[in-house]
Amino acid sequence: MATINDVAKLAGVSKSTVSHVFNNTKFTSDGVKRRVLAAAKELNYKSNYYAKTLATNQSQVIGIQLDSPTGSLDMFQQKVINSILKICTEKEYYLLLMPNFSERHDYFPIDGLILMNPKIQDTQAVETPHIWLGRPSQAIIDTSYYVDNDNQAMMKQLTQLLLTKVKTGILFINAADDMTVSQDREKGFREALTDDTNYYHINYNRQISQAAFAYEVLNNMWPTHNLDTIIVDNDVMAQGVYKFATENQLNIPADLAVIAISESLEASEFFSPTLSCVDLKEAQLGETIATNLIHLINDVKIPKQATITTDIKIKDSLR
Amino acid sequence: MATINDVAKLAGVSKSTVSHVFNNTKFTSDGVKRRVLAAAKELNYKSNYYAKTLATNQSQVIGIQLDSPTGSLDMFQQKVINSILKICTEKEYYLLLMPNFSERHDYFPIDGLILMNPKIQDTQAVETPHIWLGRPSQAIIDTSYYVDNDNQAMMKQLTQLLLTKVKTGILFINAADDMTVSQDREKGFREALTDDTNYYHINYNRQISQAAFAYEVLNNMWPTHNLDTIIVDNDVMAQGVYKFATENQLNIPADLAVIAISESLEASEFFSPTLSCVDLKEAQLGETIATNLIHLINDVKIPKQATITTDIKIKDSLR
DNA sequence: CTGTTAGCGCTTTCAG
DNA sequence: CTGAAAGCGCTAACAG
């Protein structure tokens, strides 16, 4: 790899001049500029990122802390990451995946950090500029920036809407119980319930696949609980519900109305009947969080909190 | 942030001694070691990654080149990345996402590179140690390392298996035609066909969603082509097929047998009837490619090519 | 066993 | 307008 010295030599100028023409940090005569650029092209010169970073103390990398112990991403996260990546690239930032299970003894000095899926037990402070995706735990919420869906409001609205149709009982299969998002959605759910509602709420247990979990729950509860409406956390769970319905010759939505919150598969149209779901606007979440973080890094003021409004999409599984 | 100098001063030793105790690169007396470590802890010292990299010319980062112009990953890629990430973390490598639509003017000197989804037109040489996921184009195959599925063999075997059941006609909805994997699968498909097979082959056009594409193709061809068996590239396409079947009151598998090649949704059990598919062993692909690349970086000899054997899983959609 | 010192490649004063 | 030189924080000979 050619260095700045090689270019300087070839162009017959000094190191610093080369640096200046590349960074536009001082006026350079046209002739010099041309010579430098030509030399650079000839040698296929690209500035060494590490040397530059060391000198400037600006890494242009944004880290994304993955919460999963296995390093595995769910569909929701992937969609968000895709749109973060898009913004980062536009703004010339690198995106580094940082599984949190690695406690390294060296220190990759990122300019900013995105934290995914806050848990209720996440209470440690972070020194780098950072933004949470989702509501952080109460312990740190006052000092944190975050971007979140309107989970509680959405869930309340959704439940109220369903209650106009529920005849016998409603079941909500929520995400795992250590996530703040589950708490918020449960809160919204309960807010909407009336005194005489026959309702059930259960959290995903992470023991088996989501589809299998939904299937099992239904299998256990259906005979004895008099249900006719079910809200599941996502469309993968919905597949378990559909399977249960098919096997037990239940008609969706007549016998069992179903709606999924997160449409990760982009395939709700291809469920039969088509699956109602809530559009969480993953792309918008990602865009907002990345844009805000870059602002934060560059000392541009941003709001402590941004809310991305979801969109309830009623389809055949609910009519 | 505390530097190595601060630690040295506090511990009353020299810079290089500190460096040595941290890198275990020379024997240091127990007393010194303790003092240094204590000082480091007190100052919360972590070595500056960039300085270290500049000095050693070893970044400990592996880049992953995403082929998509939008930066979007499909499910197959995501699964593979997850398992790459797992290995990288174990081996203390960072993973950097590198969308190929970014032409930056600085140069992030990664130690190794993973290239996804080779296209037939990918013929440029790469200087960093790198491994392809999938077969690279003929132009560069002799000089490239790669890890791939046994696509051609699998497809031949699968087709032969289906031909024992096909009564009228077989349709293969393949991935996009500029991918080497599509070529290999098509080759295997054709190898298995006999003279009197009534077959059709079509590539995904990337214009509409995969599910919609499969649905449309079937919609157009079904009335006039006398089909009873269909192979689709993945389970998302299969959703389109199932929808078509439901709407036209076709029984799967009696009227239309279906098998998907890539099971990205992990939900084949939750199709009704359960969806036959080919297990591409994404985790194994990722693990192999990451492990091999790290070997390559460290001058450990590895085979030019590794093949991960797929597994055809027959379920109700084919019985 | 420990300290001195010369770089790694680049940026950035400061003189010319 | 251009160049010389110091320094970013660390590693790795080389001396002692």
XYZ file of C-alpha atoms (C1' of nucleotides) in Angstrom:
670
model
C 0.000 0.000 0.000
C 1.323 3.335 -1.019
C 1.795 5.886 1.741
C 1.520 9.609 1.787
C 5.304 9.796 1.448
C 5.285 7.907 -1.814
C 2.732 10.264 -3.229
C 4.658 13.295 -2.003
C 7.832 12.029 -3.589
C 6.199 11.210 -6.904
C 4.434 14.548 -7.021
C 7.567 16.363 -5.947
C 5.921 18.043 -2.988
C 5.937 17.533 0.747
C 3.895 15.230 2.897
C 1.841 18.007 4.369
C 0.899 19.374 0.995
C -0.481 16.023 0.002
C -2.431 15.910 3.220
C -3.826 19.346 2.527
C -5.007 18.630 -0.942
C -6.739 15.485 0.263
C -8.459 17.149 3.146
C -9.079 20.495 1.526
C -7.640 22.013 4.593
C -5.608 24.726 2.965
C -5.511 26.386 -0.396
C -3.174 24.716 -2.879
C -2.356 25.897 -6.346
C -4.086 24.160 -9.177
C -0.911 22.749 -10.634
C 0.150 21.198 -7.364
C -3.274 19.789 -6.756
C -3.305 18.143 -10.133
C 0.161 16.668 -9.701
C -0.733 15.287 -6.306
C -3.989 13.788 -7.461
C -2.322 12.237 -10.476
C 0.426 10.729 -8.347
C -2.155 9.415 -5.910
C -4.124 7.802 -8.670
C -1.044 6.265 -10.190
C -0.034 4.706 -6.892
C -3.627 3.888 -6.019
C -3.133 5.748 -2.793
C -5.727 5.696 -0.041
C -4.947 7.282 3.242
C -4.322 4.840 6.034
C -7.357 4.917 8.163
C -5.633 4.023 11.407
C -2.898 6.592 11.105
C -5.438 9.213 10.300
C -7.593 8.263 13.232
C -4.657 8.271 15.574
C -3.729 11.745 14.473
C -7.228 13.201 14.446
C -8.844 11.216 17.206
C -11.954 10.808 15.077
C -12.725 7.286 14.075
C -15.841 7.713 11.942
C -17.139 4.449 13.250
C -20.402 3.822 14.937
C -20.730 0.689 16.962
C -23.883 -1.271 17.318
C -24.153 -3.250 20.491
C -26.077 -6.449 19.997
C -27.789 -7.652 23.078
C -27.957 -11.290 22.232
C -25.565 -13.649 23.958
C -25.382 -15.758 20.819
C -24.797 -12.826 18.544
C -27.980 -13.728 16.740
C -30.223 -11.045 15.341
C -33.943 -11.279 14.984
C -35.734 -9.987 11.952
C -36.817 -6.753 13.543
C -33.255 -5.902 14.453
C -31.984 -6.782 11.040
C -34.391 -4.463 9.347
C -33.424 -1.650 11.646
C -29.752 -2.329 11.091
C -30.217 -2.243 7.359
C -31.533 1.244 7.502
C -28.896 2.346 9.986
C -26.301 1.034 7.605
C -27.786 3.049 4.804
C -27.497 6.302 6.749
C -24.022 5.489 8.006
C -22.817 4.916 4.514
C -24.319 8.126 3.246
C -22.670 10.053 6.029
C -19.357 8.253 5.676
C -19.452 6.358 8.913
C -18.444 2.768 9.304
C -20.736 0.405 11.178
C -19.172 -2.086 13.520
C -21.077 -4.978 14.995
C -20.219 -5.397 18.641
C -21.617 -8.425 20.397
C -21.671 -7.544 24.059
C -20.325 -10.851 25.179
C -16.802 -9.889 24.321
C -14.875 -8.167 27.034
C -11.831 -7.118 25.164
C -8.752 -5.675 26.733
C -8.134 -3.238 23.992
C -10.388 -0.437 23.193
C -11.908 0.301 19.858
C -12.643 3.968 20.240
C -15.876 4.366 18.360
C -17.403 7.786 17.926
C -20.870 6.683 18.859
C -22.864 3.672 19.940
C -26.286 2.296 19.228
C -27.783 0.038 21.855
C -30.452 -2.449 20.894
C -33.386 -3.853 22.810
C -33.076 -2.401 26.267
C -33.780 -4.799 29.079
C -35.242 -3.765 32.361
C -32.001 -4.719 34.009
C -29.817 -2.569 31.743
C -28.699 0.132 34.104
C -25.041 0.696 33.470
C -23.855 4.029 32.201
C -22.027 4.309 28.893
C -19.356 6.911 28.260
C -19.456 7.190 24.445
C -22.261 9.208 22.852
C -25.040 6.701 22.446
C -28.694 6.221 21.656
C -30.974 3.388 22.647
C -33.335 1.715 20.278
C -36.367 1.304 22.492
C -37.102 2.699 25.910
C -34.206 2.257 28.345
C -34.863 1.063 31.870
C -36.215 3.521 34.405
C -32.864 3.681 36.163
C -31.191 5.407 33.236
C -34.017 6.863 31.230
C -33.457 10.412 32.432
C -29.905 10.514 31.227
C -30.370 8.615 27.985
C -31.239 9.415 24.445
C -33.607 7.001 22.790
C -35.783 6.324 19.805
C -38.829 4.187 20.346
C -42.182 3.158 18.960
C -45.363 4.373 20.607
C -45.740 0.938 22.117
C -48.055 1.669 24.971
C -50.409 3.903 23.010
C -50.431 1.550 20.050
C -51.230 -1.411 22.238
C -54.021 0.404 24.000
C -55.527 1.480 20.735
C -55.188 -1.962 19.264
C -56.782 -3.629 22.254
C -59.675 -1.202 22.291
C -60.244 -1.869 18.661
C -60.287 -5.594 19.259
C -62.602 -5.315 22.236
C -65.311 -4.032 19.962
C -65.263 -7.452 18.342
C -64.284 -9.852 21.093
C -67.143 -12.113 22.120
C -65.547 -14.495 24.595
C -61.886 -13.927 25.482
C -58.684 -12.270 24.358
C -55.148 -13.583 24.672
C -51.949 -11.565 24.303
C -48.761 -13.493 23.702
C -46.169 -10.864 24.492
C -42.400 -10.811 23.933
C -40.028 -11.946 26.691
C -40.703 -10.356 30.040
C -37.302 -8.786 30.624
C -37.649 -6.369 27.741
C -38.894 -2.869 28.336
C -40.955 -3.087 25.189
C -42.957 -5.944 26.659
C -43.677 -3.914 29.731
C -44.895 -0.973 27.724
C -47.125 -3.081 25.560
C -48.546 -4.920 28.524
C -49.327 -1.600 30.134
C -51.193 -0.408 27.065
C -53.030 -3.713 26.887
C -54.214 -3.473 30.480
C -55.232 0.134 30.109
C -57.682 -0.814 27.427
C -59.298 -3.677 29.283
C -62.643 -3.142 30.899
C -63.817 -4.749 34.121
C -65.645 -7.566 32.463
C -63.068 -8.435 29.840
C -62.056 -12.038 29.788
C -58.347 -11.686 29.051
C -55.048 -13.537 29.331
C -51.498 -12.340 29.028
C -48.391 -14.451 28.691
C -44.741 -13.706 27.904
C -42.605 -15.615 25.452
C -40.270 -17.866 27.398
C -37.341 -18.146 24.958
C -37.290 -21.912 25.516
C -38.661 -22.984 22.173
C -39.118 -21.305 18.809
C -41.657 -18.527 18.708
C -43.975 -20.356 16.349
C -43.839 -23.443 18.539
C -44.454 -21.396 21.645
C -47.601 -19.810 20.254
C -48.808 -23.189 19.069
C -48.224 -24.767 22.462
C -49.856 -21.979 24.394
C -52.942 -22.229 22.243
C -52.921 -25.975 22.491
C -52.973 -25.744 26.266
C -55.376 -22.896 26.683
C -57.904 -23.332 23.925
C -59.922 -26.211 25.404
C -60.511 -24.472 28.712
C -60.288 -20.750 28.178
C -62.972 -19.765 25.755
C -60.857 -17.556 23.511
C -61.780 -15.960 20.242
C -59.119 -13.268 19.774
C -55.359 -13.442 19.944
C -52.614 -10.874 19.733
C -49.147 -12.247 19.113
C -45.847 -10.449 19.286
C -44.907 -11.178 15.703
C -45.787 -12.993 12.541
C -43.587 -15.952 13.291
C -45.778 -16.639 16.297
C -48.752 -16.145 14.031
C -47.608 -19.113 11.990
C -48.004 -21.252 15.082
C -51.490 -19.889 15.560
C -52.468 -20.588 11.961
C -51.179 -24.098 12.252
C -53.211 -24.644 15.372
C -56.279 -23.278 13.642
C -55.828 -25.498 10.617
C -55.317 -28.603 12.668
C -58.365 -27.909 14.764
C -60.496 -26.794 11.867
C -60.996 -23.373 13.291
C -61.888 -20.605 10.934
C -59.814 -17.445 11.038
C -61.237 -14.922 11.795
C -64.688 -16.329 12.598
C -63.592 -18.682 15.363
C -60.302 -17.025 16.113
C -59.272 -13.510 15.173
C -55.541 -12.900 15.065
C -53.200 -9.978 14.789
C -49.416 -9.900 14.967
C -47.521 -6.895 16.204
C -44.279 -7.123 14.337
C -44.344 -8.049 10.686
C -40.860 -9.325 10.271
C -41.432 -11.702 7.385
C -42.909 -9.162 4.972
C -45.326 -11.876 4.096
C -48.570 -10.997 5.815
C -50.231 -10.921 2.426
C -49.321 -14.521 1.902
C -50.949 -15.901 4.966
C -54.384 -17.340 4.261
C -56.296 -15.459 5.360
C -54.019 -12.440 5.106
C -52.518 -11.551 8.454
C -53.306 -8.341 10.278
C -50.280 -6.753 11.802
C -48.686 -3.617 13.113
C -46.128 -1.864 10.995
C -43.351 -0.835 13.362
C -41.633 1.307 10.738
C -38.285 -0.327 11.211
C -36.684 1.684 8.446
C -37.795 4.910 10.051
C -36.528 3.767 13.428
C -33.137 2.999 11.979
C -32.953 6.179 10.011
C -33.875 8.315 12.964
C -31.497 6.657 15.345
C -28.555 6.849 12.965
C -29.209 10.423 11.950
C -29.620 11.522 15.535
C -26.516 9.723 16.669
C -24.431 11.376 14.013
C -25.801 14.708 15.134
C -24.988 13.878 18.709
C -21.436 13.005 17.756
C -21.053 16.332 16.047
C -22.562 18.308 18.892
C -25.744 19.115 17.083
C -28.624 19.303 19.530
C -31.179 16.517 19.262
C -34.232 15.650 21.331
C -33.753 13.253 24.238
C -36.446 11.091 22.817
C -38.058 10.409 19.484
C -41.206 8.401 18.945
C -41.946 6.615 15.723
C -45.649 6.110 15.253
C -46.768 2.630 14.314
C -49.509 1.720 11.936
C -52.148 -0.925 12.617
C -52.998 -2.768 9.444
C -56.244 -4.669 9.509
C -56.479 -7.536 7.080
C -58.570 -10.657 6.677
C -57.449 -12.345 9.870
C -59.505 -9.807 11.754
C -62.500 -8.940 9.635
C -8.556 8.300 28.388
C -5.404 7.220 30.140
C -2.460 6.382 27.922
C 0.359 3.936 28.295
C 2.543 6.779 29.533
C 0.263 7.545 32.434
C 0.320 3.931 33.488
C 4.081 3.772 33.171
C 4.522 6.856 35.286
C 2.128 5.700 37.972
C 3.703 2.261 38.115
C 7.179 3.735 38.036
C 8.292 1.738 35.016
C 8.841 2.492 31.374
C 6.373 2.520 28.524
C 7.748 -0.615 26.992
C 7.443 -2.551 30.192
C 3.792 -1.715 30.363
C 3.398 -2.795 26.779
C 5.133 -6.051 27.565
C 3.034 -6.956 30.526
C -0.112 -6.301 28.546
C 0.925 -8.304 25.561
C 2.787 -11.014 27.415
C 5.558 -10.470 24.995
C 8.415 -10.678 27.414
C 8.903 -12.017 30.888
C 8.314 -9.458 33.619
C 8.858 -9.935 37.317
C 5.821 -10.548 39.438
C 6.188 -7.353 41.386
C 6.390 -5.193 38.289
C 3.496 -6.975 36.711
C 1.358 -6.371 39.750
C 2.264 -2.707 39.947
C 1.526 -2.172 36.283
C -1.795 -3.962 36.434
C -2.789 -2.053 39.531
C -1.891 1.258 37.928
C -3.784 0.298 34.806
C -6.853 -0.595 36.793
C -6.686 2.593 38.779
C -6.528 4.692 35.641
C -8.997 2.464 33.854
C -6.458 2.064 31.100
C -7.282 0.353 27.835
C -4.758 0.367 25.093
C -5.643 2.627 22.223
C -6.711 0.374 19.461
C -5.717 2.675 16.639
C -2.231 3.322 17.900
C -1.729 -0.364 18.392
C -2.977 -1.165 14.950
C -0.801 1.463 13.376
C 2.237 0.030 15.091
C 1.490 -3.632 14.492
C -0.274 -3.390 11.181
C -2.808 -5.916 12.450
C -6.299 -4.591 12.802
C -8.162 -7.649 14.048
C -11.079 -6.662 11.906
C -12.716 -8.725 9.261
C -14.822 -6.966 6.711
C -17.895 -8.401 5.183
C -18.750 -7.087 1.796
C -22.470 -6.928 1.234
C -23.428 -7.200 -2.370
C -26.728 -5.490 -2.193
C -27.015 -2.019 -3.635
C -29.523 -1.125 -0.950
C -27.496 -2.553 1.881
C -30.335 -4.916 2.581
C -29.641 -8.453 3.637
C -31.799 -11.407 2.873
C -32.498 -14.057 5.426
C -29.938 -16.495 4.153
C -27.201 -13.921 4.419
C -28.297 -12.879 7.851
C -28.117 -16.398 9.155
C -24.662 -16.830 7.740
C -23.535 -13.522 9.182
C -24.802 -14.492 12.582
C -22.610 -17.505 12.666
C -19.645 -15.596 11.256
C -20.133 -13.103 14.016
C -20.058 -15.849 16.570
C -16.696 -17.128 15.386
C -15.255 -13.656 15.067
C -16.142 -12.894 18.615
C -14.649 -16.097 19.898
C -11.445 -15.392 18.067
C -11.357 -11.727 19.038
C -12.004 -10.267 15.643
C -14.272 -7.354 14.953
C -16.739 -7.583 12.125
C -17.210 -4.584 9.895
C -20.154 -4.308 7.537
C -19.029 -2.955 4.202
C -21.738 -2.112 1.730
C -20.112 -2.122 -1.660
C -21.870 1.000 -2.781
C -19.565 3.098 -0.685
C -16.492 4.340 -2.415
C -14.568 5.924 0.386
C -11.387 7.853 -0.023
C -9.775 6.493 3.057
C -8.773 2.982 3.518
C -9.792 0.846 6.435
C -7.072 -1.783 6.414
C -8.956 -4.882 7.384
C -7.089 -8.121 7.949
C -9.459 -10.186 5.890
C -12.579 -9.963 3.803
C -15.648 -12.085 3.281
C -17.432 -11.665 -0.016
C -21.072 -12.619 -0.282
C -23.128 -13.923 -3.161
C -20.762 -13.977 -6.079
C -22.228 -12.774 -9.340
C -21.159 -14.076 -12.686
C -19.810 -10.637 -13.487
C -17.642 -10.407 -10.366
C -14.209 -10.650 -11.817
C -12.099 -8.088 -10.090
C -9.169 -9.181 -7.996
C -8.988 -8.336 -4.309
C -5.722 -7.730 -2.509
C -6.676 -8.499 1.120
C -6.930 -12.154 2.162
C -10.488 -13.066 1.333
C -12.950 -15.881 0.953
C -16.078 -16.029 -1.117
C -19.337 -17.370 0.166
C -20.528 -19.274 -2.858
C -18.748 -20.142 -6.077
C -16.931 -17.199 -7.619
C -17.188 -16.541 -11.324
C -15.118 -18.660 -13.696
C -12.781 -15.757 -14.370
C -11.404 -15.781 -10.845
C -12.255 -19.192 -9.506
C -8.739 -20.551 -9.877
C -7.225 -17.888 -7.706
C -9.966 -17.670 -5.105
C -10.798 -19.351 -1.880
C -14.452 -20.165 -1.410
C -16.962 -22.005 0.690
C -20.065 -23.224 -1.049
C -22.998 -25.598 -0.879
C -23.128 -28.608 -3.152
C -25.668 -26.781 -5.262
C -25.388 -28.649 -8.502
C -25.349 -32.105 -6.935
C -28.143 -31.244 -4.558
C -30.297 -29.915 -7.330
C -29.717 -32.955 -9.489
C -30.565 -35.274 -6.662
C -33.633 -33.283 -5.740
C -34.900 -33.204 -9.296
C -34.378 -36.907 -9.762
C -36.287 -37.539 -6.613
C -39.149 -35.394 -7.800
C -39.213 -36.989 -11.222
C -40.201 -40.267 -9.634
C -43.439 -38.541 -8.642
C -44.092 -35.985 -11.348
C -47.060 -36.876 -13.512
C -47.467 -33.897 -15.773
C -44.900 -31.115 -15.475
C -42.249 -29.577 -13.250
C -41.442 -25.919 -12.740
C -38.300 -24.502 -11.150
C -38.432 -20.908 -9.986
C -34.768 -20.158 -9.564
C -32.979 -17.200 -7.945
C -31.890 -14.221 -10.055
C -29.953 -15.159 -13.151
C -26.796 -13.181 -12.467
C -25.842 -15.253 -9.458
C -23.467 -18.149 -9.797
C -25.606 -20.175 -7.444
C -28.511 -19.974 -9.878
C -26.311 -21.233 -12.652
C -25.147 -24.189 -10.615
C -28.618 -25.130 -9.568
C -29.953 -24.820 -13.067
C -27.170 -27.075 -14.270
C -28.061 -29.723 -11.704
C -31.707 -29.396 -12.609
C -31.068 -29.954 -16.294
C -28.762 -32.869 -15.651
C -31.554 -34.733 -13.986
C -34.154 -34.170 -16.671
C -34.937 -36.954 -19.086
C -35.889 -36.528 -22.719
C -39.565 -36.680 -22.140
C -39.741 -34.479 -19.060
C -42.176 -31.631 -19.308
C -40.247 -28.935 -17.497
C -40.001 -25.169 -17.111
C -37.328 -22.972 -15.623
C -37.559 -19.315 -14.729
C -35.334 -16.880 -12.834
C -36.522 -14.438 -10.230
C -36.597 -10.979 -11.762
C -36.068 -8.814 -8.663
C -38.910 -6.544 -9.795
C -41.466 -7.566 -7.184
C -41.315 -9.402 -3.879
C -40.381 -13.039 -4.048
C -43.734 -14.231 -2.771
C -45.535 -12.062 -5.292
C -43.274 -13.260 -8.075
C -43.994 -16.919 -7.413
C -47.679 -16.181 -7.175
C -47.687 -14.323 -10.474
C -45.684 -16.917 -12.320
C -48.075 -19.604 -11.199
C -51.035 -17.461 -12.049
C -49.758 -17.051 -15.576
C -48.548 -20.566 -16.197
C -50.998 -22.788 -14.390
C -53.905 -22.583 -16.837
C -51.832 -23.537 -19.830
C -48.839 -25.537 -18.689
C -50.114 -28.651 -17.001
C -47.898 -28.509 -13.930
C -48.024 -30.649 -10.828
C -44.650 -30.058 -9.199
C -42.836 -26.874 -8.311
C -39.427 -26.103 -6.907
C -38.960 -22.598 -5.547
C -35.791 -20.898 -4.481
C -36.969 -20.252 -0.960
C -39.802 -20.424 1.496
C -40.849 -16.855 0.932
C -41.647 -17.810 -2.643
C -43.426 -20.847 -1.261
C -45.825 -18.540 0.515
C -46.862 -17.211 -2.857
C -47.381 -20.741 -4.092
C -49.482 -21.688 -1.074
C -51.590 -18.608 -1.543
C -52.170 -19.505 -5.157
C -53.125 -23.023 -4.179
C -55.560 -21.863 -1.545
C -57.227 -19.399 -3.852
C -57.603 -21.954 -6.583
C -58.607 -24.751 -4.276
C -55.686 -26.867 -5.227
C -54.577 -29.508 -2.819
C -50.915 -29.573 -1.815
C -49.373 -32.039 -2.536
C -52.023 -33.939 -4.490
C -52.593 -31.302 -7.171
C -49.357 -29.453 -6.686
C -46.271 -30.733 -4.920
C -43.917 -28.051 -3.667
C -40.433 -27.827 -2.259
C -38.414 -24.765 -1.334
C -34.650 -24.719 -1.474
C -33.734 -22.215 1.181
C -35.607 -22.310 4.450
C -34.976 -18.815 5.640
C -38.023 -18.395 7.820
C -37.419 -21.372 10.083
C -41.081 -21.956 9.775
C -41.512 -24.831 7.377
C -43.269 -26.745 10.121
C -45.856 -24.027 10.302
C -46.941 -24.124 6.721
C -50.046 -26.216 6.187
C -49.194 -28.681 4.901
C -45.670 -28.570 6.266
C -43.213 -27.328 3.664
C -40.484 -29.514 2.240
C -37.216 -27.699 1.930
C -33.492 -27.981 1.644
C -31.415 -27.195 4.674
C -28.484 -25.142 3.399
C -26.673 -25.318 6.722
C -26.176 -21.601 6.971
C -24.552 -21.832 10.361
C -22.017 -24.290 9.076
C -21.303 -22.131 6.062
C -20.665 -19.141 8.285
C -18.561 -21.046 10.723
C -16.425 -22.562 8.022
C -15.866 -19.359 6.181
C -14.944 -17.402 9.305
C -12.670 -20.085 10.673
C -10.928 -20.499 7.358
C -10.479 -16.800 6.861
C -8.882 -16.410 10.252
C -6.550 -19.235 9.371
C -5.746 -17.590 6.083
C -4.943 -14.344 7.847
C -2.569 -16.149 10.139
C -0.873 -18.069 7.356
C -2.360 -21.397 8.295
C -2.917 -23.459 5.210
C -6.546 -24.039 4.247
C -8.178 -25.732 1.279
C -9.008 -23.572 -1.722
C -12.530 -24.776 -1.544
C -14.891 -26.189 1.031
C -18.257 -27.716 0.292
C -21.037 -27.801 2.815
C -23.438 -30.608 2.119
C -27.093 -29.716 2.092
C -29.920 -31.803 3.400
C -33.182 -32.359 1.565
C -36.054 -32.494 4.001
C -39.209 -34.062 2.719
C -42.363 -33.003 4.476
C -46.090 -33.034 3.759
C -45.942 -30.698 0.801
C -44.378 -33.524 -1.165
C -45.810 -36.768 0.119
C 14.768 -8.455 33.494
C 13.952 -3.312 32.239
C 14.530 1.118 29.748
C 15.709 3.877 25.403
C 14.492 4.860 21.142
C 13.067 4.639 16.469
C 9.362 4.204 13.838
C 3.954 3.035 12.083
C 1.317 7.028 8.488
C -0.956 10.880 9.092
C -2.294 15.821 10.718
C -1.172 20.289 12.040
C 1.199 24.068 13.855
C 4.748 27.175 12.589
C 8.321 29.190 9.649
C 9.678 30.445 5.341
C 1.357 29.129 -1.034
C 4.574 25.225 0.600
C 7.686 22.521 3.661
C 9.898 21.008 8.157
C 9.020 18.980 12.189
C 6.525 17.635 16.278
C 3.384 14.461 17.955
C -0.987 11.052 18.176
C -0.198 6.127 21.502
C 1.759 2.086 20.856
C 5.287 -1.780 19.593
C 9.682 -3.891 19.063
C 14.443 -3.951 18.418
C 18.401 -3.095 20.921
C 21.197 -1.843 24.879
C 22.156 -2.189 29.310
